[in-house]
Amino acid sequence: EVIEMLGGVKVGASRYEFDYDYRKVFKTLMLSGVVPDKVSHQYYPTPMTMAQRVVDQAMIEPHHVCLEPSAGFGGIARFMPVGQTICVEITVLGARALRSKGFKTVERDFIGWAEESFNSGLRVDRVCMNPPFSEGRADMHLNAALKLLRPNGRLVAILPSGARKKAAPAGYQFEWSEVLSNEFQDTTVSVVILTATRV
């Protein structure tokens, strides 16, 4: 389960393959003995088909600056252009995996990083995200990411199904997907995909 969480794909009875150099990540894991916890870090890897759908809806073009907040091990980022994408991840293990895959990676809590980045003038064209859901964190992550969008920027986010009640703030257009159930392993949460455009 841990190998699959780190991005390993089973190709035989007991063999896994990785699309990045996993050695530093495994070394960190063995030295620390710690993996991101589903409760404290709200780490639920994005299923591959859903990650692909999110990135497809973002409509990324070659000149776009892209962002994946709380990127984990890059389940969504794997479908985003490496040279154009900033990944923000709070865990040492996740950040090492993302760097090994070639992404510009910031090892920070996204909310604090987003506030500093907004104040320094950073703006992005595309955001693809699957934020943590508990204790209102999905809403906090969404609001922080929306502020970083340039005009005509697009954000695509996986959110709890109850978020559909959220009205678009002034200056943004929201479009919601159908409700998707039982998509994530080890949880029965229902989700929706938000496509937000800054106008």
PDB file of C-alpha atoms in Angstrom:
ATOM      1  CA  GLU A   1       0.000   0.000   0.000  1.00  0.00           C
ATOM      2  CA  VAL A   2       2.849   2.386   0.851  1.00  0.00           C
ATOM      3  CA  ILE A   3       4.647   1.577  -2.418  1.00  0.00           C
ATOM      4  CA  GLU A   4       1.495   2.366  -4.398  1.00  0.00           C
ATOM      5  CA  MET A   5       1.008   5.577  -2.396  1.00  0.00           C
ATOM      6  CA  LEU A   6       4.534   6.605  -3.429  1.00  0.00           C
ATOM      7  CA  GLY A   7       3.602   6.144  -7.091  1.00  0.00           C
ATOM      8  CA  GLY A   8       4.636   2.540  -7.692  1.00  0.00           C
ATOM      9  CA  VAL A   9       2.701   0.685 -10.378  1.00  0.00           C
ATOM     10  CA  LYS A  10       2.468  -3.089  -9.996  1.00  0.00           C
ATOM     11  CA  VAL A  11       3.773  -4.854 -13.106  1.00  0.00           C
ATOM     12  CA  GLY A  12       4.152  -8.386 -11.768  1.00  0.00           C
ATOM     13  CA  ALA A  13       3.354 -10.546  -8.775  1.00  0.00           C
ATOM     14  CA  SER A  14       5.879  -8.695  -6.599  1.00  0.00           C
ATOM     15  CA  ARG A  15       7.437  -6.035  -8.867  1.00  0.00           C
ATOM     16  CA  TYR A  16       6.677  -2.311  -9.026  1.00  0.00           C
ATOM     17  CA  GLU A  17       7.816   0.387 -11.442  1.00  0.00           C
ATOM     18  CA  PHE A  18       8.120   4.130 -10.813  1.00  0.00           C
ATOM     19  CA  ASP A  19       8.062   7.037 -13.254  1.00  0.00           C
ATOM     20  CA  TYR A  20      10.717   8.864 -11.191  1.00  0.00           C
ATOM     21  CA  ASP A  21      13.903   8.105  -9.259  1.00  0.00           C
ATOM     22  CA  TYR A  22      12.379   6.814  -6.031  1.00  0.00           C
ATOM     23  CA  ARG A  23      15.658   6.104  -4.156  1.00  0.00           C
ATOM     24  CA  LYS A  24      15.862   9.376  -2.175  1.00  0.00           C
ATOM     25  CA  VAL A  25      12.185   9.116  -1.279  1.00  0.00           C
ATOM     26  CA  PHE A  26      12.622   5.551  -0.019  1.00  0.00           C
ATOM     27  CA  LYS A  27      15.722   6.579   1.936  1.00  0.00           C
ATOM     28  CA  THR A  28      13.766   9.366   3.645  1.00  0.00           C
ATOM     29  CA  LEU A  29      10.937   6.946   4.383  1.00  0.00           C
ATOM     30  CA  MET A  30      13.271   4.353   5.899  1.00  0.00           C
ATOM     31  CA  LEU A  31      15.181   6.912   8.004  1.00  0.00           C
ATOM     32  CA  SER A  32      12.082   8.657   9.335  1.00  0.00           C
ATOM     33  CA  GLY A  33       9.682   5.722   9.448  1.00  0.00           C
ATOM     34  CA  VAL A  34       6.902   8.210   8.739  1.00  0.00           C
ATOM     35  CA  VAL A  35       4.447   8.376   5.836  1.00  0.00           C
ATOM     36  CA  PRO A  36       1.814  11.116   5.346  1.00  0.00           C
ATOM     37  CA  ASP A  37      -1.132  10.328   7.562  1.00  0.00           C
ATOM     38  CA  LYS A  38      -4.646  10.261   6.132  1.00  0.00           C
ATOM     39  CA  VAL A  39      -6.093  11.983   9.187  1.00  0.00           C
ATOM     40  CA  SER A  40      -3.573  14.745   9.965  1.00  0.00           C
ATOM     41  CA  HIS A  41      -2.395  15.419   6.399  1.00  0.00           C
ATOM     42  CA  GLN A  42      -5.722  14.486   4.762  1.00  0.00           C
ATOM     43  CA  TYR A  43      -3.688  12.547   2.222  1.00  0.00           C
ATOM     44  CA  TYR A  44      -6.026  10.719  -0.147  1.00  0.00           C
ATOM     45  CA  PRO A  45      -4.254  10.217  -3.493  1.00  0.00           C
ATOM     46  CA  THR A  46      -6.228  11.388  -6.511  1.00  0.00           C
ATOM     47  CA  PRO A  47      -7.358   8.451  -8.666  1.00  0.00           C
ATOM     48  CA  MET A  48      -5.653   8.508 -12.066  1.00  0.00           C
ATOM     49  CA  THR A  49      -8.840   8.909 -14.134  1.00  0.00           C
ATOM     50  CA  MET A  50     -10.011  11.812 -11.978  1.00  0.00           C
ATOM     51  CA  ALA A  51      -6.576  13.477 -12.080  1.00  0.00           C
ATOM     52  CA  GLN A  52      -6.577  13.249 -15.873  1.00  0.00           C
ATOM     53  CA  ARG A  53     -10.073  14.739 -16.011  1.00  0.00           C
ATOM     54  CA  VAL A  54      -9.037  17.672 -13.798  1.00  0.00           C
ATOM     55  CA  VAL A  55      -6.002  18.472 -15.957  1.00  0.00           C
ATOM     56  CA  ASP A  56      -7.969  18.093 -19.205  1.00  0.00           C
ATOM     57  CA  GLN A  57     -10.562  20.583 -17.917  1.00  0.00           C
ATOM     58  CA  ALA A  58      -7.818  23.050 -17.039  1.00  0.00           C
ATOM     59  CA  MET A  59      -6.962  23.365 -20.756  1.00  0.00           C
ATOM     60  CA  ILE A  60      -3.262  24.060 -20.147  1.00  0.00           C
ATOM     61  CA  GLU A  61      -1.385  25.766 -22.982  1.00  0.00           C
ATOM     62  CA  PRO A  62       2.403  25.934 -23.545  1.00  0.00           C
ATOM     63  CA  HIS A  63       2.730  29.485 -22.167  1.00  0.00           C
ATOM     64  CA  HIS A  64       0.756  28.900 -18.958  1.00  0.00           C
ATOM     65  CA  VAL A  65       2.265  29.025 -15.475  1.00  0.00           C
ATOM     66  CA  CYS A  66       0.604  26.204 -13.529  1.00  0.00           C
ATOM     67  CA  LEU A  67       0.185  25.326  -9.859  1.00  0.00           C
ATOM     68  CA  GLU A  68      -0.746  22.245  -7.857  1.00  0.00           C
ATOM     69  CA  PRO A  69      -1.312  23.122  -4.181  1.00  0.00           C
ATOM     70  CA  SER A  70      -0.929  20.380  -1.546  1.00  0.00           C
ATOM     71  CA  ALA A  71       0.454  18.182  -4.293  1.00  0.00           C
ATOM     72  CA  GLY A  72       1.183  15.048  -2.249  1.00  0.00           C
ATOM     73  CA  PHE A  73       3.181  12.719  -4.478  1.00  0.00           C
ATOM     74  CA  GLY A  74       2.008  14.382  -7.694  1.00  0.00           C
ATOM     75  CA  GLY A  75      -1.102  12.389  -8.582  1.00  0.00           C
ATOM     76  CA  ILE A  76      -2.482  15.375 -10.489  1.00  0.00           C
ATOM     77  CA  ALA A  77       0.861  16.951 -11.405  1.00  0.00           C
ATOM     78  CA  ARG A  78       1.875  13.802 -13.315  1.00  0.00           C
ATOM     79  CA  PHE A  79      -0.469  14.986 -16.089  1.00  0.00           C
ATOM     80  CA  MET A  80       0.745  18.611 -15.975  1.00  0.00           C
ATOM     81  CA  PRO A  81       3.763  20.008 -17.866  1.00  0.00           C
ATOM     82  CA  VAL A  82       6.835  19.614 -15.641  1.00  0.00           C
ATOM     83  CA  GLY A  83       8.599  22.786 -16.812  1.00  0.00           C
ATOM     84  CA  GLN A  84       5.523  24.968 -16.266  1.00  0.00           C
ATOM     85  CA  THR A  85       4.231  23.630 -12.945  1.00  0.00           C
ATOM     86  CA  ILE A  86       4.889  24.748  -9.360  1.00  0.00           C
ATOM     87  CA  CYS A  87       4.028  22.136  -6.728  1.00  0.00           C
ATOM     88  CA  VAL A  88       3.506  23.087  -3.090  1.00  0.00           C
ATOM     89  CA  GLU A  89       3.686  20.226  -0.563  1.00  0.00           C
ATOM     90  CA  ILE A  90       4.025  20.282   3.215  1.00  0.00           C
ATOM     91  CA  THR A  91       5.526  16.807   3.751  1.00  0.00           C
ATOM     92  CA  VAL A  92       9.235  16.123   3.301  1.00  0.00           C
ATOM     93  CA  LEU A  93       8.495  12.797   1.610  1.00  0.00           C
ATOM     94  CA  GLY A  94       6.039  14.281  -0.895  1.00  0.00           C
ATOM     95  CA  ALA A  95       8.338  17.208  -1.687  1.00  0.00           C
ATOM     96  CA  ARG A  96      11.254  14.820  -2.350  1.00  0.00           C
ATOM     97  CA  ALA A  97       9.101  12.730  -4.691  1.00  0.00           C
ATOM     98  CA  LEU A  98       7.974  15.828  -6.601  1.00  0.00           C
ATOM     99  CA  ARG A  99      11.545  17.113  -6.963  1.00  0.00           C
ATOM    100  CA  SER A 100      12.616  13.663  -8.186  1.00  0.00           C
ATOM    101  CA  LYS A 101       9.958  13.959 -10.890  1.00  0.00           C
ATOM    102  CA  GLY A 102      11.460  17.300 -11.985  1.00  0.00           C
ATOM    103  CA  PHE A 103       8.821  19.707 -10.646  1.00  0.00           C
ATOM    104  CA  LYS A 104       9.682  23.084  -9.141  1.00  0.00           C
ATOM    105  CA  THR A 105       8.673  22.231  -5.586  1.00  0.00           C
ATOM    106  CA  VAL A 106       8.030  24.374  -2.524  1.00  0.00           C
ATOM    107  CA  GLU A 107       8.058  22.480   0.786  1.00  0.00           C
ATOM    108  CA  ARG A 108       5.561  24.595   2.715  1.00  0.00           C
ATOM    109  CA  ASP A 109       2.032  24.757   4.003  1.00  0.00           C
ATOM    110  CA  PHE A 110       0.023  26.026   1.030  1.00  0.00           C
ATOM    111  CA  ILE A 111      -2.056  28.629   2.890  1.00  0.00           C
ATOM    112  CA  GLY A 112       0.988  30.501   4.245  1.00  0.00           C
ATOM    113  CA  TRP A 113       2.841  30.189   0.949  1.00  0.00           C
ATOM    114  CA  ALA A 114      -0.165  31.447  -1.038  1.00  0.00           C
ATOM    115  CA  GLU A 115      -0.524  34.552   1.129  1.00  0.00           C
ATOM    116  CA  GLU A 116       3.161  35.422   0.774  1.00  0.00           C
ATOM    117  CA  SER A 117       3.073  34.707  -2.959  1.00  0.00           C
ATOM    118  CA  PHE A 118      -0.023  36.852  -3.456  1.00  0.00           C
ATOM    119  CA  ASN A 119       1.599  39.753  -1.593  1.00  0.00           C
ATOM    120  CA  SER A 120       4.773  39.405  -3.680  1.00  0.00           C
ATOM    121  CA  GLY A 121       2.756  39.563  -6.919  1.00  0.00           C
ATOM    122  CA  LEU A 122       2.893  35.935  -8.084  1.00  0.00           C
ATOM    123  CA  ARG A 123       0.017  35.039 -10.384  1.00  0.00           C
ATOM    124  CA  VAL A 124      -0.650  31.814 -12.288  1.00  0.00           C
ATOM    125  CA  ASP A 125      -2.705  30.848 -15.305  1.00  0.00           C
ATOM    126  CA  ARG A 126      -3.873  27.387 -14.218  1.00  0.00           C
ATOM    127  CA  VAL A 127      -4.472  25.652 -10.895  1.00  0.00           C
ATOM    128  CA  CYS A 128      -5.288  21.948 -10.581  1.00  0.00           C
ATOM    129  CA  MET A 129      -6.004  20.785  -7.036  1.00  0.00           C
ATOM    130  CA  ASN A 130      -7.348  18.173  -4.659  1.00  0.00           C
ATOM    131  CA  PRO A 131      -7.156  20.026  -1.310  1.00  0.00           C
ATOM    132  CA  PRO A 132      -7.552  18.531   2.177  1.00  0.00           C
ATOM    133  CA  PHE A 133     -11.253  18.482   3.124  1.00  0.00           C
ATOM    134  CA  SER A 134     -11.421  18.418   6.956  1.00  0.00           C
ATOM    135  CA  GLU A 135     -12.094  21.379   9.258  1.00  0.00           C
ATOM    136  CA  GLY A 136     -12.955  23.754   6.412  1.00  0.00           C
ATOM    137  CA  ARG A 137      -9.540  23.329   4.777  1.00  0.00           C
ATOM    138  CA  ALA A 138     -11.019  22.725   1.308  1.00  0.00           C
ATOM    139  CA  ASP A 139     -12.650  26.159   1.388  1.00  0.00           C
ATOM    140  CA  MET A 140      -9.493  27.835   2.733  1.00  0.00           C
ATOM    141  CA  HIS A 141      -7.315  26.216   0.047  1.00  0.00           C
ATOM    142  CA  LEU A 142      -9.808  27.109  -2.682  1.00  0.00           C
ATOM    143  CA  ASN A 143      -9.986  30.776  -1.651  1.00  0.00           C
ATOM    144  CA  ALA A 144      -6.189  31.043  -1.398  1.00  0.00           C
ATOM    145  CA  ALA A 145      -5.724  29.489  -4.851  1.00  0.00           C
ATOM    146  CA  LEU A 146      -8.407  31.644  -6.495  1.00  0.00           C
ATOM    147  CA  LYS A 147      -6.571  34.808  -5.409  1.00  0.00           C
ATOM    148  CA  LEU A 148      -3.464  33.662  -7.311  1.00  0.00           C
ATOM    149  CA  LEU A 149      -5.260  33.390 -10.675  1.00  0.00           C
ATOM    150  CA  ARG A 150      -4.511  35.895 -13.425  1.00  0.00           C
ATOM    151  CA  PRO A 151      -7.437  37.357 -15.402  1.00  0.00           C
ATOM    152  CA  ASN A 152      -8.809  34.599 -17.661  1.00  0.00           C
ATOM    153  CA  GLY A 153      -7.046  32.078 -15.413  1.00  0.00           C
ATOM    154  CA  ARG A 154      -8.708  28.761 -14.738  1.00  0.00           C
ATOM    155  CA  LEU A 155      -8.819  26.631 -11.602  1.00  0.00           C
ATOM    156  CA  VAL A 156     -10.063  23.040 -11.505  1.00  0.00           C
ATOM    157  CA  ALA A 157     -10.568  21.545  -8.045  1.00  0.00           C
ATOM    158  CA  ILE A 158     -11.891  18.341  -6.514  1.00  0.00           C
ATOM    159  CA  LEU A 159     -14.111  19.394  -3.604  1.00  0.00           C
ATOM    160  CA  PRO A 160     -16.624  17.840  -1.185  1.00  0.00           C
ATOM    161  CA  SER A 161     -20.063  17.544  -2.824  1.00  0.00           C
ATOM    162  CA  GLY A 162     -21.518  20.052  -0.335  1.00  0.00           C
ATOM    163  CA  ALA A 163     -19.335  22.754  -1.889  1.00  0.00           C
ATOM    164  CA  ARG A 164     -21.829  23.042  -4.777  1.00  0.00           C
ATOM    165  CA  LYS A 165     -23.799  25.415  -2.566  1.00  0.00           C
ATOM    166  CA  LYS A 166     -20.895  27.861  -2.622  1.00  0.00           C
ATOM    167  CA  ALA A 167     -21.569  30.902  -4.775  1.00  0.00           C
ATOM    168  CA  ALA A 168     -18.832  32.256  -7.011  1.00  0.00           C
ATOM    169  CA  PRO A 169     -17.118  35.325  -5.549  1.00  0.00           C
ATOM    170  CA  ALA A 170     -17.246  38.547  -7.550  1.00  0.00           C
ATOM    171  CA  GLY A 171     -14.980  38.338 -10.583  1.00  0.00           C
ATOM    172  CA  TYR A 172     -15.193  34.540 -10.992  1.00  0.00           C
ATOM    173  CA  GLN A 173     -17.467  32.102 -12.826  1.00  0.00           C
ATOM    174  CA  PHE A 174     -18.104  28.650 -11.334  1.00  0.00           C
ATOM    175  CA  GLU A 175     -19.177  25.483 -13.147  1.00  0.00           C
ATOM    176  CA  TRP A 176     -19.838  22.282 -11.189  1.00  0.00           C
ATOM    177  CA  SER A 177     -19.634  18.658 -12.293  1.00  0.00           C
ATOM    178  CA  GLU A 178     -22.017  15.895 -11.359  1.00  0.00           C
ATOM    179  CA  VAL A 179     -21.604  14.339  -7.897  1.00  0.00           C
ATOM    180  CA  LEU A 180     -18.986  11.561  -7.934  1.00  0.00           C
ATOM    181  CA  SER A 181     -19.240   8.854  -5.263  1.00  0.00           C
ATOM    182  CA  ASN A 182     -16.815   6.197  -3.992  1.00  0.00           C
ATOM    183  CA  GLU A 183     -13.920   7.496  -6.093  1.00  0.00           C
ATOM    184  CA  PHE A 184     -11.311   7.545  -3.309  1.00  0.00           C
ATOM    185  CA  GLN A 185      -9.845   4.494  -1.614  1.00  0.00           C
ATOM    186  CA  ASP A 186     -10.618   4.103   2.115  1.00  0.00           C
ATOM    187  CA  THR A 187     -13.350   6.739   2.168  1.00  0.00           C
ATOM    188  CA  THR A 188     -16.971   7.037   1.046  1.00  0.00           C
ATOM    189  CA  VAL A 189     -16.897  10.817   0.573  1.00  0.00           C
ATOM    190  CA  SER A 190     -18.783  12.174  -2.448  1.00  0.00           C
ATOM    191  CA  VAL A 191     -17.037  14.863  -4.456  1.00  0.00           C
ATOM    192  CA  VAL A 192     -17.602  17.341  -7.271  1.00  0.00           C
ATOM    193  CA  ILE A 193     -15.204  18.998  -9.677  1.00  0.00           C
ATOM    194  CA  LEU A 194     -15.267  22.771  -9.795  1.00  0.00           C
ATOM    195  CA  THR A 195     -14.070  24.645 -12.857  1.00  0.00           C
ATOM    196  CA  ALA A 196     -13.569  28.300 -11.907  1.00  0.00           C
ATOM    197  CA  THR A 197     -12.600  31.072 -14.322  1.00  0.00           C
ATOM    198  CA  ARG A 198     -11.399  34.532 -13.334  1.00  0.00           C
ATOM    199  CA  VAL A 199     -13.139  37.094 -15.516  1.00  0.00           C
TER     200      VAL A 199
END
